[in-house]
Coordinates of C-alpha atoms in Angstrom, one line a residue:
X104 CA 0.0 0.0 0.0
X105 CA 1.6 3.2 -1.2
X106 CA 1.6 6.4 1.0
X107 CA 0.1 4.6 4.0
X108 CA -1.9 6.8 6.3
X109 CA -5.3 7.3 7.8
X110 CA -7.1 9.7 10.1
X111 CA -7.9 9.2 13.8
X112 CA -10.2 12.0 14.9
X113 CA -8.4 15.2 13.6
X114 CA -5.0 13.5 13.6
X115 CA -3.4 12.0 10.6
X116 CA -1.4 8.8 11.3
X117 CA 1.2 7.3 9.0
X118 CA 3.8 8.2 6.4
X119 CA 4.7 11.9 6.0
X120 CA 3.0 12.6 9.4
X121 CA 4.4 13.0 12.9
X122 CA 4.5 9.8 15.0
X123 CA 1.2 9.3 16.7
X124 CA 1.9 9.1 20.4
X125 CA -0.7 7.3 22.7
X126 CA -0.7 7.8 26.4
X127 CA -2.1 4.4 27.5
X128 CA -4.1 5.1 30.7
X129 CA -5.6 1.6 30.5
X130 CA -7.2 1.1 34.0
X131 CA -4.6 3.2 35.8
X132 CA -7.5 5.5 36.7
X133 CA -8.8 2.8 39.0
X134 CA -12.4 3.4 38.0
X135 CA -12.2 7.0 39.4
X136 CA -13.8 9.3 36.8
X137 CA -12.2 12.5 38.1
X138 CA -8.8 10.9 38.3
X139 CA -9.2 9.8 34.6
X140 CA -10.0 13.4 33.6
X141 CA -7.0 14.5 35.5
X142 CA -4.8 12.0 33.7
X143 CA -6.2 13.0 30.3
X144 CA -5.3 16.6 31.1
X145 CA -1.8 15.7 32.2
X146 CA -1.3 13.6 29.1
X147 CA -2.3 16.5 26.9
X148 CA 0.1 18.8 28.6
X149 CA 2.8 16.2 28.2
X150 CA 2.4 16.2 24.5
X151 CA 0.4 13.1 23.8
X152 CA -1.6 12.9 20.6
X153 CA -4.1 10.6 22.2
X154 CA -5.2 8.9 25.4
X155 CA -6.5 5.4 25.5
X156 CA -8.4 3.5 28.2
X157 CA -9.6 -0.1 28.5
X158 CA -13.3 -0.9 28.4
X159 CA -14.3 -4.4 29.5
X160 CA -17.3 -6.2 30.7
X161 CA -15.7 -8.5 33.3
X162 CA -18.5 -11.0 33.0
X163 CA -17.9 -11.2 29.2
X164 CA -14.1 -11.3 29.4
X165 CA -12.8 -13.1 32.4
X166 CA -13.7 -16.0 34.6
X167 CA -14.5 -15.0 38.2
X168 CA -11.6 -16.9 39.7
X169 CA -9.0 -15.1 37.7
X170 CA -6.7 -12.2 38.7
X171 CA -7.9 -10.3 35.6
X172 CA -11.5 -10.4 36.8
X173 CA -10.4 -8.9 40.1
X174 CA -8.2 -6.3 38.4
X175 CA -10.8 -5.1 35.9
X176 CA -13.9 -5.3 38.2
X177 CA -15.5 -1.9 38.8
X178 CA -13.0 -0.2 36.4
X179 CA -15.6 0.4 33.7
X180 CA -17.3 3.7 32.9
X181 CA -20.9 4.2 31.7
X182 CA -21.6 5.3 28.1
X183 CA -22.4 8.8 29.5
X184 CA -19.1 9.1 31.2
X185 CA -17.2 7.7 28.2
X186 CA -18.8 10.4 26.1
X187 CA -17.8 13.1 28.6
X188 CA -14.2 11.8 28.6
X189 CA -14.2 11.8 24.8
X190 CA -15.5 15.4 24.7
X191 CA -13.1 16.5 27.4
X192 CA -10.2 15.1 25.4
X193 CA -11.4 16.7 22.2
X194 CA -11.5 20.1 23.9
X195 CA -7.9 19.6 24.9
X196 CA -6.9 18.8 21.3
X197 CA -6.2 15.1 21.8
X198 CA -7.9 11.9 20.6
X199 CA -9.8 9.7 23.1
X200 CA -10.3 6.0 22.3
X201 CA -10.4 2.6 24.0
X202 CA -9.5 -1.1 23.9
X203 CA -12.6 -3.3 24.1
X204 CA -12.1 -6.5 26.1
X205 CA -15.1 -8.2 24.4
X206 CA -17.7 -7.8 21.6
X207 CA -20.2 -6.2 24.0
X208 CA -17.8 -3.5 25.0
X209 CA -16.8 -3.0 21.3
X210 CA -20.4 -2.3 20.4
X211 CA -20.6 0.3 23.2
X212 CA -17.5 2.0 21.9
X213 CA -18.9 2.1 18.4
X214 CA -22.2 3.5 19.7
X215 CA -20.4 6.5 21.3
X216 CA -18.4 7.0 18.1
X217 CA -14.9 6.7 19.4
X218 CA -12.5 7.5 16.4
X219 CA -10.5 4.3 16.6
X220 CA -10.4 0.8 18.1
X221 CA -7.4 -0.8 19.8
X222 CA -7.0 -4.6 19.9
X223 CA -4.7 -5.7 22.7
X224 CA -2.1 -8.4 22.4
X225 CA -4.4 -10.8 24.3
X226 CA -7.1 -10.3 21.7
X227 CA -5.0 -10.4 18.5
X228 CA -6.2 -14.0 17.9
X229 CA -9.9 -13.0 18.5
X230 CA -10.8 -12.8 14.9
X231 CA -14.6 -12.5 15.6
X232 CA -13.9 -9.4 17.6
X233 CA -11.5 -8.0 15.0
X234 CA -14.1 -8.8 12.3
X235 CA -16.7 -6.7 14.2
X236 CA -14.2 -3.9 14.5
X237 CA -13.5 -4.0 10.7
X238 CA -17.3 -3.8 10.0
X239 CA -17.4 -0.5 12.0
X240 CA -15.0 1.0 9.4
X241 CA -13.1 2.6 12.2
X242 CA -9.3 2.7 12.2
X243 CA -7.9 -0.3 14.1
X244 CA -4.6 -0.7 16.0
X245 CA -3.6 -4.3 16.8
X246 CA -0.8 -5.3 19.2
X247 CA 1.1 -8.5 18.6
X248 CA 2.9 -9.1 21.8
X249 CA 1.5 -12.7 22.3
X250 CA 1.3 -13.7 18.6
X251 CA 3.2 -16.5 17.1
X252 CA 4.2 -16.5 13.4
X253 CA 1.1 -18.8 12.8
X254 CA -1.1 -16.2 14.5
X255 CA 0.4 -13.5 12.3
X256 CA -0.3 -15.5 9.2
X257 CA -3.9 -16.1 10.3
X258 CA -4.3 -12.4 11.1
X259 CA -2.9 -11.3 7.7
X260 CA -5.2 -13.6 5.8
X261 CA -8.2 -12.4 7.8
X262 CA -7.3 -8.7 7.1
X263 CA -6.7 -9.4 3.4
X264 CA -10.0 -11.3 3.1
X265 CA -11.8 -8.2 4.4
X266 CA -9.7 -5.9 2.1
X267 CA -9.4 -3.3 4.9
X268 CA -6.5 -0.9 5.0
X269 CA -7.2 1.3 8.0
X270 CA -5.2 -1.0 10.3
X271 CA -1.9 -0.5 12.1
X272 CA 0.1 -3.4 13.6
X273 CA 2.1 -2.7 16.8
X274 CA 5.3 -4.5 17.7
X275 CA 5.0 -5.4 21.3
X276 CA 6.7 -7.6 24.0
X277 CA 4.1 -8.8 26.5
X278 CA 6.3 -8.7 29.6
X279 CA 5.5 -6.3 32.5
X280 CA 8.0 -4.8 32.6
X281 CA 9.7 -5.8 29.3
X282 CA 13.4 -6.6 29.4
X283 CA 15.2 -4.5 26.7
X284 CA 17.0 -7.6 25.5
X285 CA 13.7 -9.2 24.6
X286 CA 12.3 -6.3 22.5
X287 CA 13.6 -7.4 19.1
X288 CA 12.9 -4.0 17.6
X289 CA 14.4 -5.1 14.3
X290 CA 11.1 -7.1 13.8
X291 CA 9.4 -3.8 13.1
X292 CA 10.7 -4.1 9.6
X293 CA 9.5 -7.7 9.4
X294 CA 6.0 -6.6 10.3
X295 CA 6.1 -3.8 7.8
X296 CA 7.0 -6.2 5.0
X297 CA 4.6 -8.9 6.1
X298 CA 1.5 -6.8 6.5
X299 CA 2.2 -3.9 4.2
X300 CA 0.4 -1.7 6.7
X301 CA 1.4 1.0 9.2
X302 CA 3.5 -0.4 12.0
X303 CA 4.1 1.1 15.5
X304 CA 5.4 0.0 18.9
X305 CA 3.7 -0.6 22.2
X306 CA 6.3 -0.1 24.9
X307 CA 6.3 -2.0 28.1
X308 CA 9.7 -1.1 29.3
X309 CA 10.2 1.3 32.3
X310 CA 12.2 3.9 30.3
X311 CA 11.8 5.9 27.1
X312 CA 14.8 4.7 25.0
X313 CA 12.9 1.8 23.3
X314 CA 10.2 4.2 22.1
X315 CA 12.8 6.5 20.5
X316 CA 14.7 3.6 18.9
X317 CA 11.4 2.2 17.6
X318 CA 10.8 5.5 15.8
X319 CA 14.2 5.3 14.3
X320 CA 13.3 1.8 13.0
X321 CA 10.2 3.2 11.3
X322 CA 7.4 3.0 14.0
X323 CA 4.7 5.6 13.1
X324 CA 2.7 4.9 16.4
X325 CA 4.1 4.8 19.9
X326 CA 1.9 3.6 22.7
X327 CA 3.3 4.1 26.3
X328 CA 1.6 3.4 29.6
X329 CA 0.8 6.6 31.5
X330 CA 0.2 7.2 35.2
X331 CA 0.2 10.1 37.7
X332 CA 2.1 8.0 40.2
X333 CA 4.0 4.9 39.3
X334 CA 4.0 3.8 43.0
X335 CA 0.3 3.4 43.1
X336 CA -1.2 -0.1 43.5
X337 CA -2.2 -1.7 40.2
X338 CA -0.7 -3.9 37.5
X339 CA 0.3 -1.2 35.0
X340 CA 1.5 1.7 37.2
X341 CA 5.1 0.2 37.6
X342 CA 5.6 0.1 33.8
X343 CA 4.1 3.5 33.2
X344 CA 5.7 6.9 32.8
X345 CA 4.6 9.9 35.0
X346 CA 3.7 13.2 33.2
X347 CA 7.2 14.7 33.4
X348 CA 8.8 11.5 32.1
X349 CA 6.2 11.2 29.3
X350 CA 6.9 14.8 28.2
X351 CA 10.6 14.1 28.0
X352 CA 9.9 11.0 25.9
X353 CA 7.7 13.0 23.5
X354 CA 10.4 15.6 23.2
X355 CA 13.0 12.9 22.4
X356 CA 10.7 11.4 19.8
X357 CA 10.1 14.8 18.1
X358 CA 13.9 15.3 18.0
X359 CA 14.4 11.8 16.5
X360 CA 11.8 12.6 13.8
X361 CA 13.7 15.8 12.9
X362 CA 17.0 13.8 12.8
X363 CA 15.5 11.2 10.5
X364 CA 14.5 13.9 8.0
X365 CA 14.1 13.0 4.4
X366 CA 14.4 9.4 3.2
X367 CA 15.7 10.5 -0.2
X368 CA 19.4 11.2 -0.2
X369 CA 20.4 14.7 -1.0
X370 CA 22.9 17.3 0.2
X371 CA 21.2 20.2 1.9
X372 CA 21.8 23.8 0.7
X373 CA 23.5 24.9 3.9
X374 CA 25.9 21.9 3.6
X375 CA 26.5 22.5 -0.1
X376 CA 27.8 26.0 0.7
X377 CA 30.5 24.3 2.9
X378 CA 31.9 22.2 0.0
X379 CA 34.3 24.9 -1.2
X380 CA 35.5 25.4 2.3
X381 CA 36.1 21.8 3.5
X382 CA 36.9 19.8 0.3
X383 CA 40.4 19.2 -0.9
X384 CA 41.6 20.3 -4.4
X385 CA 44.4 19.3 -6.7
X386 CA 47.3 21.7 -5.9
X387 CA 50.9 22.0 -7.0
X388 CA 53.0 20.8 -4.0
X389 CA 56.1 22.5 -5.6
X390 CA 57.1 24.4 -8.7
X391 CA 56.2 22.4 -11.8
X392 CA 57.9 23.2 -15.1
X393 CA 56.5 22.6 -18.6
X394 CA 57.3 19.0 -19.5
X395 CA 57.5 17.7 -16.0
X396 CA 55.6 14.5 -15.3
X397 CA 52.6 14.8 -13.0
X398 CA 52.7 12.4 -9.9
X399 CA 52.0 12.4 -6.2
X400 CA 55.5 13.9 -5.8
X401 CA 54.3 17.2 -7.3
X402 CA 50.5 17.1 -6.9
X403 CA 48.9 17.3 -3.5
X404 CA 45.4 17.6 -2.1
X405 CA 44.8 20.8 -0.2
X406 CA 41.9 22.8 1.3
X407 CA 41.7 26.3 -0.2
X408 CA 39.3 28.9 1.1
X409 CA 39.6 30.9 -2.1
X410 CA 39.1 27.9 -4.4
X411 CA 36.1 28.3 -6.7
X412 CA 37.1 26.4 -9.8
X413 CA 39.5 23.8 -8.3
X414 CA 39.6 20.1 -9.4
X415 CA 38.5 17.4 -7.0
X416 CA 41.1 14.8 -6.1
X417 CA 39.4 12.2 -8.3
X418 CA 40.8 14.1 -11.3
X419 CA 44.3 13.1 -10.2
X420 CA 44.0 9.9 -12.3
X421 CA 43.4 12.0 -15.4
X422 CA 46.8 13.7 -14.8
X423 CA 48.9 11.0 -13.3
X424 CA 52.0 10.2 -15.5
X425 CA 51.2 12.9 -18.0
X426 CA 53.4 15.8 -18.9
X427 CA 52.6 19.3 -17.8
X428 CA 52.0 21.7 -20.8
X429 CA 52.5 24.8 -18.7
X430 CA 54.7 26.1 -15.8
X431 CA 53.0 26.1 -12.4
X432 CA 53.9 27.8 -9.2
X433 CA 53.9 26.1 -5.8
X434 CA 50.4 26.3 -4.3
X435 CA 48.7 26.9 -7.7
X436 CA 45.3 25.2 -7.9
X437 CA 44.6 22.9 -10.8
X438 CA 41.7 23.7 -13.0
X439 CA 39.9 22.1 -16.0
X440 CA 42.4 23.7 -18.4
X441 CA 45.1 21.5 -17.0
X442 CA 43.2 18.5 -18.2
X443 CA 43.5 19.5 -21.9

């Protein structure tokens, strides 16, 4: 797919656009609506493009005897509160969306018109859920932290069968926290080639370096867990960045983007002006008389601030072992007339 991009809310995501940075609130709000609003505000100030929470019906997603059931119980917001969070985010200039834990929650999110759907690593094999998300025509972001190569093959075939392009695939390592040696960020290129879709990175490390490196590897979306206090109780707080840390990460990513610049090689105009100053030119190392043989003994390679018409060192091979047809002073710069 050429020139891959799509829009999430008022933000354009993909090639020739800035990296789309998601502050993953998840359930770090603890089910507290006011705290969630405070987190959204802090994420906006920290430079996030988007905030994302998780929306799950525990009775549709987890068995009652599991840790996940206990963790997610009472963390859901009503449709009315979700709409308020969406509107609040929009007023701050950032995008609000969510990860549904089940089809019932997905339908709720579609109903309130979130601008995108996130599929977590634990749901990347849930093709019925992904199929329902595709039918919504909303942009979809899918994490692959728990996927095998076979899972990726199945997902690719499923996406291609639906002929849907508004999908991004996130490289992810589903460890909490993720050990840097287990990230395998080189597989970002593998995912880009395999899916021919936008690719990003969902970061579960405790620092920001992996996110910046992922951008250098071509990630166009960065998802990073976000909290107001990483020492709070809860599964994701310890792998999250606090507002000041998140802001620093955003600044580093924006610097990395500027460093990456244009993918087509060219010499910039401000560099081009330095060529005459810093390049070396063919120069007479000593007095050369008419009839003398040119060699490394009498031709050198010197930098000349005043040189405007000098010959690059590559032209030495056109002069080597040939006779000079004129007299030259020591320090004289060779020009094209010496090649005749």
